[in-house]
Amino acid sequence: MRNTTTVIVGAGHCGLAMSHCLAARSVDHVVLERAEIANSWRTQRWDSLRLLTPNWMTRLPGYAYRGADPDGYLSAGRVVAMLEDYADSSAAPVLTGVTVTSVRAVAGGYVVRTDQGTWHAPTVVLASGAATLPAVPSLARLVPAGITSVTPAAYRNPGQLPGGGVLVIGASASGIQLADELHRSGRPVTLAVGEHVRMPRTYRGRDILWWLDAAGVLNQRYDEVDDLARARNVPSMQLVGSAGRTVDLNALGSAGVRLVGRLAGIADGVAQFSGSLPNVCALADLKLGRLLNTIDAWAGTAGERFAPTVVRSAPLGLNLRSGEISTIVWATGYRPDLSWLDVPVLDRKGRVVHDGGVTACPGLYLIGMPFLRRRKSSLIDGAADDAAELTTHLAGRLDALAGRRARSAS
Ligand SMILES: Cc1cc2nc3c(=O)[nH]c(=O)nc-3n(C[C@H](O)[C@H](O)[C@H](O)COP(=O)(O)OP(=O)(O)OC[C@H]3O[C@@H](n4cnc5c(N)ncnc54)[C@H](O)[C@@H]3O)c2cc1C
């Protein structure tokens, strides 16, 4: 069994940010990565994906974008290169090709079993990702045979799909981007729209994320919101990484994408859509208006407003056996995979219960979850503050353990 002070599970940007902060405090640690650095950006992103956050927001502890295009949007390949450089320049102690198979609490810390041996450490940081597995609703099993089902994690490009119509379920960032791409490839696209976060790409002449950053919206802390459980479940913003291009429901609808309500069921081969489309669109418009009001209040003057979402009459059913639809894209979100965690910190739904990344098991931490400590926690730009604060907590835990050892020795 090998010993270290902290085991970090996962070498995505969160694991690397934690590593950087621990190194700055001289905390001995190791980063265990089952595949390669930035694995999710190598294996789970479609070919055309660009970050929806502009390059100047690609900030990590000790790293800021210094390229020639601060207002551009990195491709997944460029994110991989950036994270590899970051790991190199931080001299992060990453062991690749090491899968963690269990984490168990023992006296004095944790035993971390891997497919390449066992580690003991008083502290462990779970940085294995919030978006490891697709979250596909159970009604997917009712899809008639002959229809191809694909998730955004497995989708690469339109050429991979059979010809014919596509039903995209979900209108958050992944859903609107894939609906747009598939429609442009010449396929008839139907988009099933549930609760969503409407967002213009630019506002008052700047990228909307500039405003959200400057006005402090992304910095809002987890202990400042009224309903944290809800805030942690808010869908991703309807944004695409393409300068000045807004891909909202109005843009998709006028391009010819058919909008229908949330997929509510599948019975006898017929997809049934909720009649709530006008309501969810009105709610998204209302929330966008409130957000722009917040920005205007910060800016001190009123900015432009956007036309309400146009909702044409939408069918409530679609016969999946008619041949009209050949593919369903389940853009219904992602979930973490912590099936290997043998520590009693999971709720009924298998989610880690935590207070800003600090679990009830002393020395066990979590990073990279939505709204972990701030609204921006799920973004690359959110890791720096979260990692710094968790490192402070972790260092306090190590000091307490050292104090206890000193007292029992005297
Ligand atoms: C489609 C998509 C687009 C996104 N676009 C943006 C964007 O534009 N801008 C932005 O800021 N954020 C974006 N995000 C959000 C976020 O930045 C990414 O999800 C990011 O990959 C999360 O980083 P992470 O380090 O928390 O997890 P990951 O990148 O998932 O890293 C976790 C690592 O842990 C490893 N791992 C998992 N289990 C084990 C195990 N048992 N043992 C060892 N290793 C393990 C994995 O291989 C992986 O390398 C996007 C997310 C998705 C899904």
Coordinates of N, CA, C and O in Angstrom, one line a residue, residues 257-397:
V257 N -36.7 24.3 -37.6 CA -36.8 23.2 -36.6 C -38.2 23.3 -36.0 O -38.7 24.3 -35.7
R258 N -38.8 22.1 -35.9 CA -40.2 22.0 -35.3 C -40.0 21.9 -33.8 O -39.4 21.0 -33.3
L259 N -40.7 22.8 -33.1 CA -40.6 22.8 -31.6 C -41.9 22.1 -31.1 O -43.0 22.4 -31.5
V260 N -41.7 21.2 -30.2 CA -42.8 20.5 -29.5 C -42.5 20.6 -28.0 O -41.4 21.0 -27.6
G261 N -43.5 20.2 -27.2 CA -43.4 20.3 -25.7 C -42.4 19.2 -25.2 O -41.9 18.3 -26.0
R262 N -42.3 19.2 -23.9 CA -41.4 18.2 -23.2 C -41.9 16.8 -23.5 O -43.1 16.6 -23.6
L263 N -41.0 15.8 -23.7 CA -41.5 14.4 -24.0 C -42.0 13.9 -22.6 O -41.3 13.8 -21.6
A264 N -43.3 13.6 -22.7 CA -44.0 13.2 -21.4 C -44.2 11.7 -21.4 O -44.3 11.1 -20.3
G265 N -44.2 11.0 -22.5 CA -44.4 9.5 -22.5 C -44.2 9.0 -23.9 O -44.2 9.7 -24.9
I266 N -44.2 7.7 -24.0 CA -44.2 7.0 -25.3 C -45.2 5.8 -25.1 O -45.0 5.0 -24.2
A267 N -46.3 5.8 -25.8 CA -47.3 4.8 -25.7 C -47.6 4.2 -27.1 O -47.9 5.0 -28.0
D268 N -47.5 2.9 -27.2 CA -47.8 2.3 -28.5 C -47.1 2.9 -29.7 O -47.6 3.1 -30.8
G269 N -45.8 3.2 -29.4 CA -45.0 3.8 -30.5 C -45.2 5.3 -30.8 O -44.6 5.8 -31.7
V270 N -46.1 5.9 -30.0 CA -46.3 7.3 -30.2 C -45.7 8.2 -29.1 O -45.9 7.9 -27.9
A271 N -44.8 9.1 -29.5 CA -44.2 10.0 -28.5 C -45.2 11.0 -28.1 O -45.9 11.6 -29.0
Q272 N -45.4 11.2 -26.8 CA -46.4 12.2 -26.4 C -45.7 13.4 -25.8 O -44.9 13.2 -24.9
F273 N -46.1 14.6 -26.2 CA -45.5 15.8 -25.8 C -46.4 16.6 -24.9 O -47.6 16.6 -25.1
S274 N -45.8 17.2 -23.9 CA -46.6 18.0 -23.0 C -47.2 19.2 -23.7 O -46.5 19.7 -24.6
G275 N -48.3 19.7 -23.2 CA -48.9 20.9 -23.8 C -48.3 22.2 -23.2 O -48.9 23.2 -23.4
S276 N -47.3 22.0 -22.4 CA -46.8 23.2 -21.6 C -45.8 24.1 -22.4 O -45.2 25.0 -21.8
L277 N -45.6 23.8 -23.7 CA -44.6 24.5 -24.5 C -44.8 26.1 -24.3 O -43.8 26.8 -24.0
P278 N -46.0 26.6 -24.5 CA -46.2 28.1 -24.4 C -45.7 28.5 -23.0 O -45.1 29.6 -22.8
N279 N -46.1 27.7 -22.0 CA -45.8 28.2 -20.6 C -44.3 28.1 -20.3 O -43.7 29.1 -19.7
V280 N -43.6 27.0 -20.7 CA -42.2 27.0 -20.4 C -41.4 28.1 -21.2 O -40.4 28.6 -20.7
C281 N -41.9 28.4 -22.4 CA -41.2 29.5 -23.2 C -41.5 30.8 -22.5 O -40.6 31.7 -22.4
A282 N -42.7 31.0 -22.0 CA -43.0 32.3 -21.4 C -42.2 32.5 -20.1 O -41.7 33.5 -19.8
L283 N -42.0 31.3 -19.4 CA -41.2 31.4 -18.2 C -39.8 31.7 -18.5 O -39.1 32.5 -17.8
A284 N -39.2 31.1 -19.5 CA -37.8 31.3 -19.9 C -37.7 32.8 -20.3 O -36.7 33.4 -20.0
D285 N -38.7 33.3 -21.0 CA -38.6 34.7 -21.4 C -38.6 35.6 -20.2 O -37.8 36.6 -20.1
L286 N -39.5 35.3 -19.3 CA -39.6 36.1 -18.0 C -38.2 36.1 -17.3 O -37.8 37.1 -16.8
K287 N -37.7 34.9 -17.1 CA -36.4 34.8 -16.4 C -35.3 35.5 -17.1 O -34.4 36.1 -16.5
L288 N -35.3 35.5 -18.4 CA -34.3 36.2 -19.2 C -34.4 37.7 -18.9 O -33.5 38.4 -18.7
G289 N -35.7 38.1 -18.9 CA -36.0 39.6 -18.6 C -35.4 40.0 -17.3 O -34.8 41.0 -17.1
R290 N -35.6 39.1 -16.3 CA -35.2 39.4 -14.9 C -33.6 39.5 -14.9 O -33.1 40.4 -14.2
L291 N -33.0 38.6 -15.6 CA -31.5 38.5 -15.6 C -31.0 39.8 -16.3 O -30.1 40.5 -15.8
L292 N -31.7 40.2 -17.4 CA -31.2 41.5 -18.0 C -31.4 42.7 -17.1 O -30.6 43.6 -17.1
N293 N -32.5 42.6 -16.4 CA -32.8 43.7 -15.4 C -31.6 43.8 -14.4 O -31.2 44.9 -14.0
T294 N -31.2 42.6 -13.9 CA -30.1 42.6 -13.0 C -28.8 43.3 -13.6 O -28.1 44.1 -12.9
I295 N -28.6 42.9 -14.8 CA -27.4 43.4 -15.5 C -27.6 45.0 -15.7 O -26.6 45.7 -15.4
D296 N -28.8 45.4 -16.1 CA -29.0 46.8 -16.3 C -28.8 47.6 -15.0 O -28.3 48.7 -15.0
A297 N -29.3 47.0 -13.9 CA -29.2 47.7 -12.6 C -27.7 47.8 -12.3 O -27.3 48.9 -11.7
W298 N -26.9 46.8 -12.6 CA -25.4 46.9 -12.3 C -24.8 48.0 -13.3 O -24.0 48.8 -12.8
A299 N -25.3 48.0 -14.6 CA -24.7 48.9 -15.5 C -25.2 50.3 -15.3 O -24.6 51.3 -15.8
G300 N -26.3 50.5 -14.7 CA -26.9 51.8 -14.4 C -27.7 52.4 -15.5 O -28.3 53.5 -15.4
T301 N -27.9 51.7 -16.6 CA -28.8 52.1 -17.7 C -29.5 50.9 -18.3 O -29.0 49.8 -18.2
A302 N -30.6 51.2 -19.0 CA -31.4 50.1 -19.5 C -30.8 49.6 -20.9 O -30.3 50.5 -21.7
G303 N -30.8 48.3 -21.2 CA -30.3 47.8 -22.4 C -31.5 47.4 -23.3 O -32.6 47.6 -22.9
E304 N -31.2 46.7 -24.4 CA -32.2 46.3 -25.3 C -33.0 45.1 -24.7 O -32.6 44.5 -23.8
R305 N -34.2 44.8 -25.3 CA -34.9 43.6 -24.9 C -35.1 42.8 -26.2 O -35.1 43.2 -27.3
F306 N -35.4 41.5 -25.9 CA -35.5 40.5 -27.0 C -36.9 40.1 -27.3 O -37.7 40.1 -26.3
A307 N -37.3 39.9 -28.5 CA -38.7 39.5 -28.8 C -39.0 38.2 -28.0 O -38.2 37.3 -27.9
P308 N -40.3 38.1 -27.6 CA -40.7 36.9 -26.9 C -40.5 35.7 -27.8 O -40.5 35.8 -29.0
T309 N -40.4 34.5 -27.2 CA -40.3 33.3 -27.9 C -41.6 33.0 -28.7 O -42.7 33.1 -28.1
V310 N -41.4 32.8 -30.0 CA -42.6 32.5 -30.8 C -43.0 31.1 -30.7 O -42.1 30.2 -31.0
V311 N -44.2 30.8 -30.2 CA -44.6 29.4 -30.1 C -45.7 29.1 -31.1 O -46.8 29.7 -31.0
R312 N -45.4 28.4 -32.2 CA -46.5 28.0 -33.1 C -47.2 26.8 -32.6 O -46.7 26.1 -31.7
S313 N -48.3 26.5 -33.2 CA -49.1 25.3 -32.6 C -48.2 24.1 -32.9 O -47.7 23.8 -33.9
A314 N -48.1 23.3 -31.8 CA -47.2 22.2 -31.8 C -48.0 20.9 -31.6 O -48.9 20.8 -30.8
P315 N -47.6 19.8 -32.4 CA -48.3 18.5 -32.2 C -48.1 18.0 -30.8 O -47.0 18.2 -30.2
L316 N -49.1 17.3 -30.3 CA -48.9 16.7 -28.9 C -48.5 15.2 -29.1 O -48.2 14.6 -28.1
G317 N -48.5 14.7 -30.3 CA -48.1 13.3 -30.5 C -47.3 13.2 -31.8 O -47.4 14.0 -32.7
L318 N -46.4 12.2 -31.8 CA -45.6 11.9 -33.0 C -45.4 10.4 -33.1 O -44.9 9.8 -32.2
N319 N -45.9 9.8 -34.2 CA -45.9 8.4 -34.4 C -44.4 8.0 -34.7 O -44.0 8.3 -35.8
L320 N -43.8 7.3 -33.8 CA -42.4 6.9 -34.1 C -42.3 5.7 -35.0 O -41.2 5.3 -35.4
R321 N -43.4 5.1 -35.3 CA -43.4 4.0 -36.2 C -43.7 4.4 -37.7 O -43.7 3.5 -38.6
S322 N -44.0 5.7 -37.9 CA -44.4 6.1 -39.2 C -43.2 6.2 -40.2 O -43.4 6.4 -41.4
G323 N -41.9 6.2 -39.7 CA -40.8 6.3 -40.5 C -40.3 7.8 -40.6 O -39.2 8.1 -41.1
E324 N -41.1 8.7 -40.0 CA -40.7 10.1 -40.1 C -39.4 10.3 -39.2 O -38.6 11.2 -39.6
I325 N -39.3 9.6 -38.1 CA -38.1 9.8 -37.2 C -37.3 8.6 -37.3 O -37.7 7.5 -37.1
S326 N -36.0 8.8 -37.7 CA -35.1 7.7 -37.7 C -34.1 7.7 -36.5 O -33.5 6.7 -36.2
T327 N -33.9 8.9 -35.9 CA -33.0 9.0 -34.8 C -33.6 9.8 -33.7 O -34.2 10.8 -33.9
I328 N -33.3 9.4 -32.4 CA -33.6 10.2 -31.3 C -32.3 10.6 -30.6 O -31.5 9.7 -30.3
V329 N -32.1 11.9 -30.4 CA -30.9 12.3 -29.6 C -31.4 12.7 -28.2 O -32.3 13.6 -28.0
W330 N -30.9 12.0 -27.2 CA -31.3 12.2 -25.8 C -30.4 13.2 -25.2 O -29.4 12.9 -24.6
A331 N -30.7 14.5 -25.4 CA -29.9 15.6 -24.9 C -30.6 16.0 -23.5 O -30.9 17.1 -23.3
T332 N -30.7 14.9 -22.7 CA -31.4 15.1 -21.4 C -30.5 15.2 -20.2 O -31.0 15.0 -19.1
G333 N -29.3 15.5 -20.4 CA -28.4 15.8 -19.3 C -27.4 14.7 -19.0 O -27.4 13.7 -19.8
Y334 N -26.7 14.9 -18.0 CA -25.6 14.0 -17.6 C -25.7 13.7 -16.1 O -26.4 14.4 -15.4
R335 N -25.0 12.7 -15.7 CA -24.9 12.5 -14.2 C -23.5 11.9 -13.9 O -22.8 11.4 -14.7
P336 N -23.1 12.1 -12.6 CA -21.8 11.6 -12.2 C -21.9 10.0 -12.1 O -22.9 9.5 -12.0
D337 N -20.7 9.4 -12.1 CA -20.6 8.0 -11.8 C -19.7 7.8 -10.5 O -18.5 7.9 -10.7
L338 N -20.4 7.6 -9.4 CA -19.6 7.4 -8.2 C -19.9 6.0 -7.6 O -19.9 5.8 -6.4
S339 N -20.2 5.1 -8.5 CA -20.6 3.7 -8.1 C -19.5 3.0 -7.3 O -19.8 2.1 -6.6
W340 N -18.3 3.5 -7.4 CA -17.1 2.9 -6.7 C -16.9 3.5 -5.3 O -16.0 3.1 -4.6
L341 N -17.7 4.5 -4.9 CA -17.5 5.1 -3.6 C -18.2 4.3 -2.5 O -19.4 4.2 -2.5
D342 N -17.4 3.8 -1.6 CA -17.9 3.0 -0.5 C -18.0 3.7 0.8 O -17.8 3.2 1.9
V343 N -18.2 5.0 0.7 CA -18.3 5.9 1.9 C -19.8 6.3 2.0 O -20.4 6.7 1.0
P344 N -20.4 6.3 3.2 CA -21.8 6.6 3.3 C -22.1 8.1 3.2 O -22.6 8.7 4.1
V345 N -21.9 8.6 2.0 CA -22.2 10.1 1.8 C -23.2 10.3 0.6 O -23.4 11.4 0.2
L346 N -23.8 9.2 0.1 CA -24.7 9.3 -1.0 C -26.1 9.4 -0.6 O -26.5 8.7 0.4
D347 N -26.9 10.2 -1.3 CA -28.4 10.2 -1.0 C -29.1 9.1 -1.8 O -28.4 8.3 -2.5
R348 N -30.4 9.1 -1.7 CA -31.2 8.0 -2.3 C -30.9 7.9 -3.8 O -31.0 6.9 -4.5
K349 N -30.6 9.1 -4.4 CA -30.4 9.1 -5.9 C -29.0 8.9 -6.3 O -28.6 9.1 -7.4
G350 N -28.1 8.6 -5.3 CA -26.7 8.3 -5.6 C -25.9 9.6 -5.7 O -24.8 9.5 -6.2
R351 N -26.4 10.7 -5.2 CA -25.6 12.0 -5.3 C -24.9 12.2 -4.0 O -25.5 11.9 -2.9
V352 N -23.7 12.7 -4.0 CA -23.0 13.0 -2.8 C -23.6 14.1 -2.1 O -23.9 15.2 -2.6
V353 N -23.9 13.9 -0.8 CA -24.4 15.0 0.1 C -23.2 15.8 0.5 O -22.3 15.2 1.0
H354 N -23.3 17.1 0.3 CA -22.1 17.9 0.7 C -22.5 19.3 1.0 O -23.6 19.8 0.6
D355 N -21.6 20.0 1.7 CA -21.8 21.4 2.0 C -20.7 22.2 1.3 O -19.6 22.2 1.8
G356 N -21.0 22.7 0.1 CA -19.9 23.4 -0.6 C -18.7 22.5 -0.9 O -17.6 23.0 -1.0
G357 N -19.0 21.2 -1.1 CA -17.9 20.3 -1.5 C -17.2 19.6 -0.3 O -16.4 18.7 -0.5
V358 N -17.7 20.0 0.9 CA -17.2 19.3 2.1 C -18.2 18.3 2.5 O -19.4 18.6 2.7
T359 N -17.8 17.0 2.6 CA -18.8 16.0 2.9 C -18.8 15.8 4.5 O -18.0 16.3 5.2
A360 N -19.8 15.0 4.9 CA -19.9 14.7 6.3 C -18.8 13.7 6.8 O -18.6 13.6 8.0
C361 N -18.1 13.1 5.9 CA -17.0 12.2 6.3 C -15.7 13.1 6.3 O -15.2 13.5 5.2
P362 N -15.1 13.3 7.4 CA -14.0 14.2 7.5 C -12.9 13.8 6.6 O -12.5 12.6 6.5
G363 N -12.4 14.8 5.8 CA -11.3 14.5 4.9 C -11.7 14.1 3.5 O -10.9 13.9 2.6
L364 N -13.0 14.0 3.3 CA -13.5 13.6 1.9 C -14.2 14.8 1.3 O -15.1 15.4 1.8
Y365 N -13.6 15.2 0.1 CA -14.1 16.4 -0.6 C -14.6 16.1 -2.0 O -14.2 15.1 -2.5
L366 N -15.4 17.0 -2.5 CA -16.0 16.9 -3.8 C -15.8 18.2 -4.6 O -16.0 19.3 -4.0
I367 N -15.4 18.1 -5.8 CA -15.3 19.4 -6.7 C -15.9 19.1 -8.0 O -15.9 17.9 -8.5
G368 N -16.4 20.1 -8.7 CA -16.9 20.0 -10.1 C -18.3 19.8 -10.3 O -18.8 19.6 -11.4
M369 N -19.1 19.9 -9.2 CA -20.6 19.7 -9.3 C -21.3 21.0 -9.5 O -20.7 22.1 -9.1
P370 N -22.5 21.0 -10.1 CA -23.2 22.3 -10.4 C -23.4 23.1 -9.1 O -23.8 22.5 -8.1
F371 N -23.1 24.3 -9.1 CA -23.3 25.2 -8.0 C -22.7 24.7 -6.7 O -23.2 24.8 -5.6
L372 N -21.5 24.1 -6.8 CA -20.8 23.5 -5.7 C -20.7 24.6 -4.6 O -21.1 24.5 -3.5
R373 N -20.0 25.7 -5.0 CA -19.8 26.8 -4.1 C -20.3 28.1 -4.7 O -20.5 29.1 -4.0
R374 N -20.4 28.1 -6.0 CA -20.8 29.3 -6.8 C -21.6 28.9 -8.0 O -21.4 27.8 -8.5
R375 N -22.3 29.9 -8.5 CA -23.0 29.6 -9.8 C -22.1 29.2 -10.9 O -22.5 28.4 -11.7
K376 N -20.9 29.6 -10.9 CA -20.0 29.3 -12.0 C -19.2 27.9 -11.7 O -18.3 27.6 -12.5
S377 N -19.6 27.2 -10.6 CA -18.8 26.0 -10.3 C -18.7 25.0 -11.4 O -17.8 24.2 -11.4
S378 N -19.8 24.9 -12.2 CA -19.7 23.8 -13.2 C -18.9 24.3 -14.5 O -18.7 23.5 -15.4
L379 N -18.5 25.5 -14.5 CA -17.7 26.0 -15.6 C -16.2 25.9 -15.3 O -15.8 25.9 -14.1
I380 N -15.4 25.9 -16.3 CA -13.9 25.8 -16.1 C -13.5 27.0 -15.2 O -12.7 26.9 -14.3
D381 N -14.1 28.2 -15.4 CA -13.8 29.4 -14.7 C -14.2 29.3 -13.2 O -13.7 30.1 -12.4
G382 N -15.0 28.3 -12.9 CA -15.4 28.2 -11.5 C -14.5 27.4 -10.6 O -14.5 27.4 -9.4
A383 N -13.5 26.7 -11.2 CA -12.7 25.8 -10.4 C -11.7 26.5 -9.5 O -11.4 26.0 -8.4
A384 N -11.2 27.6 -10.0 CA -10.2 28.3 -9.2 C -10.6 28.7 -7.8 O -10.0 28.3 -6.8
D385 N -11.8 29.3 -7.7 CA -12.2 29.7 -6.3 C -12.6 28.5 -5.5 O -12.3 28.5 -4.3
D386 N -13.3 27.6 -6.1 CA -13.7 26.4 -5.4 C -12.5 25.6 -4.9 O -12.5 25.2 -3.7
A387 N -11.5 25.4 -5.8 CA -10.4 24.6 -5.4 C -9.6 25.4 -4.3 O -9.1 24.7 -3.3
A388 N -9.5 26.7 -4.3 CA -8.8 27.4 -3.3 C -9.5 27.3 -2.0 O -8.8 27.0 -0.9
E389 N -10.8 27.4 -1.9 CA -11.5 27.3 -0.7 C -11.5 25.9 -0.1 O -11.3 25.7 1.1
L390 N -11.6 24.9 -1.0 CA -11.6 23.5 -0.5 C -10.2 23.2 0.0 O -10.0 22.4 1.0
T391 N -9.2 23.7 -0.6 CA -7.8 23.5 -0.2 C -7.6 24.1 1.2 O -6.9 23.4 2.1
T392 N -8.1 25.2 1.4 CA -8.0 25.8 2.8 C -8.7 24.9 3.8 O -8.1 24.7 4.9
H393 N -9.9 24.4 3.5 CA -10.5 23.5 4.4 C -9.7 22.2 4.6 O -9.5 21.8 5.8
L394 N -9.2 21.7 3.6 CA -8.4 20.4 3.6 C -7.2 20.7 4.5 O -6.8 19.8 5.3
A395 N -6.5 21.8 4.3 CA -5.3 22.1 5.0 C -5.6 22.2 6.5 O -4.8 21.8 7.4
G396 N -6.8 22.8 6.8 CA -7.2 22.9 8.2 C -7.4 21.5 8.8 O -7.1 21.2 10.0
R397 N -8.0 20.6 8.0 CA -8.2 19.2 8.5 C -6.8 18.5 8.8 O -6.6 17.9 9.8

